[in-house]
RNA sequence: GCGCCCUUAGCUCAGUGGUAGAGCGUUCCAUUCACAUUGGAAAGGCCGCAGGUUCGAUCCCUGCAGGGCGCACCA
């Protein structure tokens, strides 16, 4: 402790040693043997947004972790019973595709392996690589309680997932249905709306003539002579046509209607008539639907209920047949016709166009740019597909049946429970303008498709009668009555309640990853922790998962714990490149926080991140801020070195008399800094706060006070200088924990800074 | 189409109803001093544009332009 400080601060010689000291000392746990807490401690807790097991630390994590760690350390020092719950997410599709890729390198695919072996491989992969990000979070100084680490597929966590599924099912909020869902042909699974991204694509818009059938076909004069419809209804010789525009001509093989807007005068005469679907030779009706946009294309739309989400809606409304012409792997089915069966979508498109051209039924082809829906994981175009899926009701008020799982239910729909907790202010989103992101999504929310046809994840706690399944497979179509031959249960039933002599088969589907992530604020926590630390104090996250995750945690918390999971949701900035571009590994625009830590130290990296984190503004990343952090660390170090050589007194109370004007001035400014820091942390204004601390330390303490008092040797200056420095270490500790702890150990000692009282002396 | 955010020094960003601020960069000066990872100083701004409110607007209001983002559409 009396050993003189080196000339410069060396983070490499300090950080790992200090971190180990904290961890070995058990200081990350909510209570510490070295620190008696007050009789009625407040609790303070944060749940780490569980990173994917595929992940490694990026700037977003670094920002999130730094903010969380500041709050955690600040509250811990203030004597609150504080805990930061860490963990990782199994991240269904993301992890599965990583392992898929690895297997591909070995020349095998997951179907070669079979489900059981494949899942084993994923577990192996997770054991090996799944905690990289955890060790990286430690590097940055995250003081999370690693003894409480969870994984979204831990056994206790899985129990919660099952309980929740069963509970919703018993309430009648989970249902199974054959629906058109967004399907990824590469991942071979359904996706939710939120897993879809859009990419601009240049394509063609094909105008196809569908021959009108019946009487109208001959009354060309009436239809054809009107100016306003001459370009949408064509007549040649004795045949009239209705013209539809499409970017996907191959789907015409599955058309079961043509739809126009009921207000569209151009088609008044043909509504209710039929057209003959070219190539296929099927007669399909011309119907009206409000959802059709009069201004797009010709105003007439081909309706393919089995392969388009809007068309499916129209199809259901008008009770049209659903003809599936594309299968799960993106190939044409037998229903598409002999000539097309087995073709890829692109091949089928080409062939359909060629055929139509031969028949003279292509009116024109235009260049067209639109947003193509792609899978956010594989970037494969989304194929809307008819398939059996499980849904969680979001907005309706179904009758509540008795639930074996005893919870006080609000009786509100999941959607309404979120809207109300936001509206009442029980759950605050900070900054407030992000509330609208959540509420406007919720207001229009559709039922959540929670089933995925992948292998890595929580299998649905659903068991089918094997005999029924076999019968269904044979008949190809699902008999709705037979579809009910399943039960929802936590364990496989001993006897099948339907046929009484089969071993029931568990559903092959797994749950959407977010179904389990939604339970993060309580699932997998011990009973005691749930009692003590639910709700947590604040959720800290990025805005891109407000709907994907935050909203779902809120309704899960309200439904299962009867209370919002967190009164505050802090939406932090997104870290962009200096030019405001998205940071991305593939574009080479990413910044590696671990690289920064190695180059400048963890404290400097934290400083640099927080220095730039002002309000809601996205961060245009500037490494200069980290360099400033390194210089600042060194400045602090040298202030300490100066204090040490001048025999500063770090422990005595500030003298009440005999203070010079400059003593009084600096002490006044210190008191002001404490107040502002408390206020700043309370208001989540971290950037502002670190700027103020920086200004005080560098420009008030070093440049002014130390320069002015250099020649003084009285006792007061030793006490004032030492006391100010001791306080600065405390004030700064949540932001720059390593250097402050090191200086505390070297100069003051008698404890650990991490649990020192922040404000008292 | 609907909604949200941004526009201030060369760059990245704070800020306030009444002489405009920081970090980095630039220029000049200093240097056996706790720190060259330093100290002192300087240059550099119609605070996006146009109206309005006001004694007074960079700040409040309206409109416009440019940039970013979210949602919807995308036949």
Short mmCIF file of C-alpha atoms in Angstrom, two decimals, chain A residues 131-457:
data_model
loop_
_atom_site.label_atom_id
_atom_site.label_comp_id
_atom_site.label_asym_id
_atom_site.label_seq_id
_atom_site.Cartn_x
_atom_site.Cartn_y
_atom_site.Cartn_z
CA UNK A 131 -19.83 -18.95 -23.36
CA UNK A 132 -17.37 -16.90 -25.34
CA UNK A 133 -19.38 -13.78 -24.82
CA UNK A 134 -19.53 -14.39 -21.07
CA UNK A 135 -15.76 -14.36 -20.77
CA UNK A 136 -15.72 -11.23 -22.91
CA UNK A 137 -18.24 -9.54 -20.65
CA UNK A 138 -15.91 -10.24 -17.75
CA UNK A 139 -13.12 -8.51 -19.65
CA UNK A 140 -15.13 -5.35 -19.81
CA UNK A 141 -15.66 -5.51 -16.07
CA UNK A 142 -19.26 -6.68 -15.87
CA UNK A 143 -19.97 -7.38 -12.22
CA UNK A 144 -22.74 -9.88 -12.84
CA UNK A 145 -23.40 -12.70 -10.41
CA UNK A 146 -22.00 -15.58 -12.41
CA UNK A 147 -23.14 -18.08 -9.79
CA UNK A 148 -26.67 -17.30 -11.01
CA UNK A 149 -25.95 -17.83 -14.69
CA UNK A 150 -28.83 -19.36 -16.66
CA UNK A 151 -29.39 -20.79 -20.08
CA UNK A 152 -32.80 -20.74 -21.75
CA UNK A 153 -32.66 -24.52 -22.10
CA UNK A 154 -31.68 -25.38 -18.53
CA UNK A 155 -34.01 -28.00 -17.01
CA UNK A 156 -35.62 -25.55 -14.58
CA UNK A 157 -36.08 -23.07 -17.37
CA UNK A 158 -37.65 -25.75 -19.56
CA UNK A 159 -40.14 -26.50 -16.78
CA UNK A 160 -41.28 -22.91 -16.90
CA UNK A 161 -41.64 -23.02 -20.66
CA UNK A 162 -43.88 -26.06 -20.39
CA UNK A 163 -45.92 -24.54 -17.57
CA UNK A 164 -46.50 -21.44 -19.60
CA UNK A 165 -47.53 -23.34 -22.70
CA UNK A 166 -49.93 -25.50 -20.71
CA UNK A 167 -51.35 -22.48 -18.95
CA UNK A 168 -52.07 -20.65 -22.18
CA UNK A 169 -53.54 -23.78 -23.69
CA UNK A 170 -55.85 -24.30 -20.75
CA UNK A 171 -57.02 -20.75 -21.07
CA UNK A 172 -57.80 -21.47 -24.69
CA UNK A 173 -55.24 -18.98 -25.90
CA UNK A 174 -53.12 -21.48 -27.78
CA UNK A 175 -54.64 -23.02 -30.85
CA UNK A 176 -53.49 -25.11 -33.73
CA UNK A 177 -54.39 -24.27 -37.27
CA UNK A 178 -53.59 -24.87 -40.90
CA UNK A 179 -52.65 -21.39 -41.89
CA UNK A 180 -50.62 -19.57 -44.44
CA UNK A 181 -47.46 -18.53 -42.65
CA UNK A 182 -44.16 -17.03 -43.71
CA UNK A 183 -41.92 -19.94 -44.52
CA UNK A 184 -38.18 -20.06 -45.06
CA UNK A 185 -37.33 -22.77 -47.56
CA UNK A 186 -33.69 -22.79 -46.45
CA UNK A 187 -34.30 -23.04 -42.71
CA UNK A 188 -37.34 -25.22 -43.45
CA UNK A 189 -39.43 -23.55 -40.83
CA UNK A 190 -42.16 -21.04 -40.27
CA UNK A 191 -41.18 -17.58 -39.12
CA UNK A 192 -42.95 -14.84 -37.23
CA UNK A 193 -43.51 -11.38 -38.77
CA UNK A 194 -40.62 -10.07 -36.74
CA UNK A 195 -38.14 -12.53 -38.19
CA UNK A 196 -38.70 -11.17 -41.65
CA UNK A 197 -36.67 -8.44 -43.26
CA UNK A 198 -37.14 -6.63 -46.52
CA UNK A 199 -34.68 -6.12 -49.30
CA UNK A 200 -35.18 -4.00 -52.37
CA UNK A 201 -35.28 -6.12 -55.48
CA UNK A 202 -35.52 -5.31 -59.15
CA UNK A 203 -37.94 -7.64 -60.78
CA UNK A 204 -40.61 -7.79 -63.47
CA UNK A 205 -44.28 -7.07 -63.23
CA UNK A 206 -46.16 -9.40 -65.57
CA UNK A 207 -49.55 -8.40 -66.95
CA UNK A 208 -51.44 -11.58 -67.71
CA UNK A 209 -54.70 -11.95 -69.59
CA UNK A 210 -57.23 -14.28 -68.04
CA UNK A 211 -59.98 -15.14 -70.56
CA UNK A 212 -63.46 -14.20 -69.43
CA UNK A 213 -66.02 -16.98 -69.57
CA UNK A 214 -69.68 -16.95 -70.40
CA UNK A 215 -71.84 -14.21 -71.84
CA UNK A 216 -69.66 -11.32 -70.98
CA UNK A 217 -67.01 -12.66 -73.31
CA UNK A 218 -69.07 -11.76 -76.32
CA UNK A 219 -70.29 -8.38 -75.17
CA UNK A 220 -67.00 -6.80 -75.97
CA UNK A 221 -68.54 -3.61 -77.10
CA UNK A 222 -69.97 -2.87 -73.70
CA UNK A 223 -66.81 -3.64 -71.83
CA UNK A 224 -64.23 -2.66 -74.34
CA UNK A 225 -65.45 0.70 -75.43
CA UNK A 226 -65.33 2.41 -72.13
CA UNK A 227 -62.30 4.61 -71.87
CA UNK A 228 -61.66 3.95 -68.24
CA UNK A 229 -61.44 0.21 -68.56
CA UNK A 230 -59.93 -0.22 -71.96
CA UNK A 231 -56.52 -0.87 -70.52
CA UNK A 232 -57.63 -3.34 -67.90
CA UNK A 233 -60.00 -5.44 -69.95
CA UNK A 234 -58.73 -6.44 -73.36
CA UNK A 235 -60.75 -7.79 -76.23
CA UNK A 236 -59.52 -9.63 -79.23
CA UNK A 237 -61.81 -11.11 -81.81
CA UNK A 238 -64.58 -12.66 -79.84
CA UNK A 239 -62.64 -13.19 -76.64
CA UNK A 240 -62.42 -10.73 -73.74
CA UNK A 241 -59.86 -10.85 -71.02
CA UNK A 242 -59.35 -9.48 -67.59
CA UNK A 243 -55.75 -8.42 -67.02
CA UNK A 244 -54.01 -9.11 -63.75
CA UNK A 245 -50.57 -7.89 -62.74
CA UNK A 246 -48.19 -10.05 -60.77
CA UNK A 247 -44.53 -10.36 -59.89
CA UNK A 248 -44.96 -14.07 -59.36
CA UNK A 249 -46.57 -15.60 -62.45
CA UNK A 250 -45.81 -19.15 -61.30
CA UNK A 251 -48.29 -18.82 -58.47
CA UNK A 252 -51.12 -18.59 -60.99
CA UNK A 253 -51.12 -22.38 -60.96
CA UNK A 254 -52.67 -22.10 -57.53
CA UNK A 255 -55.10 -19.28 -58.25
CA UNK A 256 -58.65 -19.78 -57.11
CA UNK A 257 -60.10 -16.34 -57.85
CA UNK A 258 -59.55 -12.93 -59.33
CA UNK A 259 -60.35 -10.08 -56.98
CA UNK A 260 -61.16 -6.42 -57.55
CA UNK A 261 -62.14 -3.60 -55.23
CA UNK A 262 -65.93 -3.29 -54.89
CA UNK A 263 -65.64 0.42 -55.63
CA UNK A 264 -63.79 -0.16 -58.85
CA UNK A 265 -66.19 0.88 -61.62
CA UNK A 266 -63.99 -0.55 -64.32
CA UNK A 267 -64.99 -4.05 -63.34
CA UNK A 268 -68.65 -3.55 -62.43
CA UNK A 269 -69.77 -5.63 -65.36
CA UNK A 270 -67.58 -8.61 -64.75
CA UNK A 271 -67.86 -9.12 -61.01
CA UNK A 272 -69.51 -12.46 -60.31
CA UNK A 273 -68.50 -13.84 -63.70
CA UNK A 274 -65.80 -16.39 -64.21
CA UNK A 275 -62.45 -16.52 -65.93
CA UNK A 276 -60.67 -19.53 -67.28
CA UNK A 277 -57.30 -19.92 -65.63
CA UNK A 278 -54.80 -20.35 -68.46
CA UNK A 279 -52.57 -23.46 -68.60
CA UNK A 280 -54.52 -25.01 -65.73
CA UNK A 281 -57.94 -24.76 -67.34
CA UNK A 282 -59.73 -24.12 -64.08
CA UNK A 283 -62.74 -21.81 -63.94
CA UNK A 284 -62.35 -19.30 -61.15
CA UNK A 285 -64.69 -16.52 -60.00
CA UNK A 286 -64.21 -12.78 -60.08
CA UNK A 287 -64.87 -11.51 -56.59
CA UNK A 288 -64.68 -8.19 -54.76
CA UNK A 289 -62.67 -7.42 -51.66
CA UNK A 290 -62.07 -4.16 -49.82
CA UNK A 291 -58.39 -4.92 -49.39
CA UNK A 292 -57.66 -4.57 -53.08
CA UNK A 293 -55.86 -1.39 -54.02
CA UNK A 294 -57.52 0.26 -57.03
CA UNK A 295 -54.39 2.04 -58.03
CA UNK A 296 -51.98 -0.84 -58.27
CA UNK A 297 -51.44 -2.53 -61.63
CA UNK A 298 -54.80 -3.04 -63.28
CA UNK A 299 -56.73 -3.08 -60.04
CA UNK A 300 -57.44 -6.76 -60.61
CA UNK A 301 -55.54 -9.27 -58.56
CA UNK A 302 -55.02 -12.96 -59.01
CA UNK A 303 -55.78 -14.69 -55.71
CA UNK A 304 -53.51 -17.53 -54.60
CA UNK A 305 -54.77 -18.32 -51.11
CA UNK A 306 -52.16 -20.96 -50.30
CA UNK A 307 -49.15 -18.81 -51.16
CA UNK A 308 -49.78 -15.28 -50.10
CA UNK A 309 -50.73 -13.84 -46.74
CA UNK A 310 -53.24 -11.33 -48.06
CA UNK A 311 -54.66 -13.83 -50.51
CA UNK A 312 -55.07 -16.27 -47.66
CA UNK A 313 -57.12 -13.69 -45.80
CA UNK A 314 -59.24 -13.07 -48.88
CA UNK A 315 -59.48 -16.80 -49.47
CA UNK A 316 -60.80 -17.39 -45.99
CA UNK A 317 -63.26 -14.54 -46.27
CA UNK A 318 -64.66 -15.85 -49.52
CA UNK A 319 -64.25 -19.53 -48.72
CA UNK A 320 -62.00 -20.12 -51.71
CA UNK A 321 -60.10 -23.38 -52.13
CA UNK A 322 -56.46 -23.37 -50.99
CA UNK A 323 -54.34 -25.17 -53.54
CA UNK A 324 -50.78 -25.80 -52.44
CA UNK A 325 -48.48 -25.73 -55.45
CA UNK A 326 -45.17 -25.13 -53.68
CA UNK A 327 -43.75 -27.38 -50.97
CA UNK A 328 -41.59 -26.73 -47.93
CA UNK A 329 -38.40 -27.02 -49.91
CA UNK A 330 -39.40 -24.51 -52.51
CA UNK A 331 -40.32 -27.05 -55.21
CA UNK A 332 -43.54 -27.29 -57.16
CA UNK A 333 -45.98 -29.95 -55.99
CA UNK A 334 -48.15 -32.38 -57.92
CA UNK A 335 -51.01 -29.90 -57.54
CA UNK A 336 -49.09 -27.56 -59.82
CA UNK A 337 -49.61 -30.02 -62.66
CA UNK A 338 -47.55 -32.74 -64.27
CA UNK A 339 -45.49 -30.31 -66.31
CA UNK A 340 -44.40 -28.40 -63.27
CA UNK A 341 -44.09 -30.92 -60.49
CA UNK A 342 -40.59 -30.99 -59.00
CA UNK A 343 -39.44 -27.75 -60.61
CA UNK A 344 -37.83 -25.04 -58.53
CA UNK A 345 -39.81 -21.84 -58.18
CA UNK A 346 -37.61 -19.90 -60.58
CA UNK A 347 -37.82 -22.67 -63.19
CA UNK A 348 -41.56 -22.83 -62.84
CA UNK A 349 -41.79 -19.08 -63.31
CA UNK A 350 -39.83 -19.23 -66.52
CA UNK A 351 -41.91 -22.08 -67.81
CA UNK A 352 -45.22 -20.42 -66.94
CA UNK A 353 -44.15 -17.25 -68.74
CA UNK A 354 -43.06 -19.19 -71.82
CA UNK A 355 -46.36 -21.06 -71.92
CA UNK A 356 -48.35 -17.86 -71.51
CA UNK A 357 -46.38 -16.17 -74.24
CA UNK A 358 -47.12 -19.10 -76.54
CA UNK A 359 -50.78 -18.66 -75.75
CA UNK A 360 -50.49 -14.94 -76.37
CA UNK A 361 -51.73 -14.16 -72.91
CA UNK A 362 -48.95 -11.85 -71.75
CA UNK A 363 -50.14 -8.30 -72.23
CA UNK A 364 -46.85 -6.70 -71.22
CA UNK A 365 -43.90 -7.04 -68.86
CA UNK A 366 -42.68 -4.03 -66.91
CA UNK A 367 -39.57 -3.47 -64.84
CA UNK A 368 -40.55 -3.23 -61.24
CA UNK A 369 -38.77 -2.56 -57.98
CA UNK A 370 -40.25 -3.78 -54.77
CA UNK A 371 -39.27 -4.94 -51.31
CA UNK A 372 -38.73 -8.65 -51.22
CA UNK A 373 -39.43 -10.37 -47.91
CA UNK A 374 -36.43 -12.39 -46.81
CA UNK A 375 -35.58 -14.56 -43.82
CA UNK A 376 -33.60 -12.55 -41.30
CA UNK A 377 -31.37 -15.56 -40.65
CA UNK A 378 -30.68 -17.05 -44.05
CA UNK A 379 -31.61 -14.13 -46.35
CA UNK A 380 -33.68 -16.57 -48.40
CA UNK A 381 -36.87 -15.20 -49.96
CA UNK A 382 -39.90 -15.92 -47.80
CA UNK A 383 -42.38 -18.36 -49.25
CA UNK A 384 -45.85 -17.96 -47.78
CA UNK A 385 -47.03 -21.49 -47.29
CA UNK A 386 -50.00 -23.35 -45.94
CA UNK A 387 -48.99 -25.43 -42.98
CA UNK A 388 -50.00 -26.71 -39.56
CA UNK A 389 -48.85 -24.28 -36.93
CA UNK A 390 -49.49 -23.31 -33.34
CA UNK A 391 -50.59 -19.83 -32.43
CA UNK A 392 -50.84 -17.79 -29.28
CA UNK A 393 -53.86 -15.53 -29.20
CA UNK A 394 -52.85 -11.96 -28.66
CA UNK A 395 -55.89 -9.80 -28.91
CA UNK A 396 -59.13 -11.65 -28.48
CA UNK A 397 -60.89 -12.38 -25.24
CA UNK A 398 -61.48 -16.08 -25.28
CA UNK A 399 -63.33 -17.66 -22.45
CA UNK A 400 -60.98 -18.42 -19.63
CA UNK A 401 -61.05 -22.05 -18.70
CA UNK A 402 -59.77 -23.36 -15.44
CA UNK A 403 -56.03 -23.50 -15.27
CA UNK A 404 -54.22 -26.04 -13.18
CA UNK A 405 -51.38 -23.61 -13.04
CA UNK A 406 -52.41 -21.32 -10.24
CA UNK A 407 -51.96 -17.71 -11.09
CA UNK A 408 -54.13 -14.70 -10.62
CA UNK A 409 -55.04 -13.81 -14.12
CA UNK A 410 -55.93 -10.29 -15.05
CA UNK A 411 -58.57 -11.52 -17.47
CA UNK A 412 -57.18 -9.20 -20.09
CA UNK A 413 -55.85 -10.24 -23.43
CA UNK A 414 -52.08 -10.27 -23.72
CA UNK A 415 -52.23 -7.30 -26.03
CA UNK A 416 -54.40 -5.23 -23.71
CA UNK A 417 -52.28 -6.01 -20.69
CA UNK A 418 -49.26 -4.49 -22.46
CA UNK A 419 -51.15 -1.45 -23.68
CA UNK A 420 -52.57 -0.79 -20.22
CA UNK A 421 -49.31 -1.11 -18.32
CA UNK A 422 -47.71 1.37 -20.70
CA UNK A 423 -50.64 3.74 -20.61
CA UNK A 424 -50.87 3.74 -16.83
CA UNK A 425 -47.15 4.40 -16.52
CA UNK A 426 -46.62 1.23 -14.51
CA UNK A 427 -44.07 0.34 -17.17
CA UNK A 428 -42.14 3.29 -18.49
CA UNK A 429 -40.16 3.26 -21.66
CA UNK A 430 -37.25 5.65 -21.68
CA UNK A 431 -36.96 7.70 -23.85
CA UNK A 432 -40.71 8.03 -24.00
CA UNK A 433 -40.99 8.24 -27.77
CA UNK A 434 -40.22 4.54 -28.01
CA UNK A 435 -43.49 3.79 -26.26
CA UNK A 436 -45.17 4.37 -29.57
CA UNK A 437 -43.09 1.71 -31.24
CA UNK A 438 -44.49 -0.82 -28.82
CA UNK A 439 -48.06 0.42 -28.58
CA UNK A 440 -48.61 0.86 -32.30
CA UNK A 441 -47.29 -2.62 -32.95
CA UNK A 442 -49.43 -4.08 -30.19
CA UNK A 443 -52.54 -2.28 -31.39
CA UNK A 444 -52.28 -4.06 -34.70
CA UNK A 445 -50.76 -7.28 -33.47
CA UNK A 446 -51.70 -10.56 -35.05
CA UNK A 447 -51.72 -13.89 -33.29
CA UNK A 448 -48.21 -15.10 -32.66
CA UNK A 449 -47.09 -18.14 -34.62
CA UNK A 450 -45.06 -19.90 -31.92
CA UNK A 451 -44.17 -23.17 -33.64
CA UNK A 452 -41.01 -23.71 -35.62
CA UNK A 453 -40.07 -26.70 -37.70
CA UNK A 454 -36.50 -26.85 -36.49
CA UNK A 455 -34.79 -29.25 -34.12
CA UNK A 456 -32.97 -27.00 -31.67
CA UNK A 457 -35.27 -25.62 -29.03
#
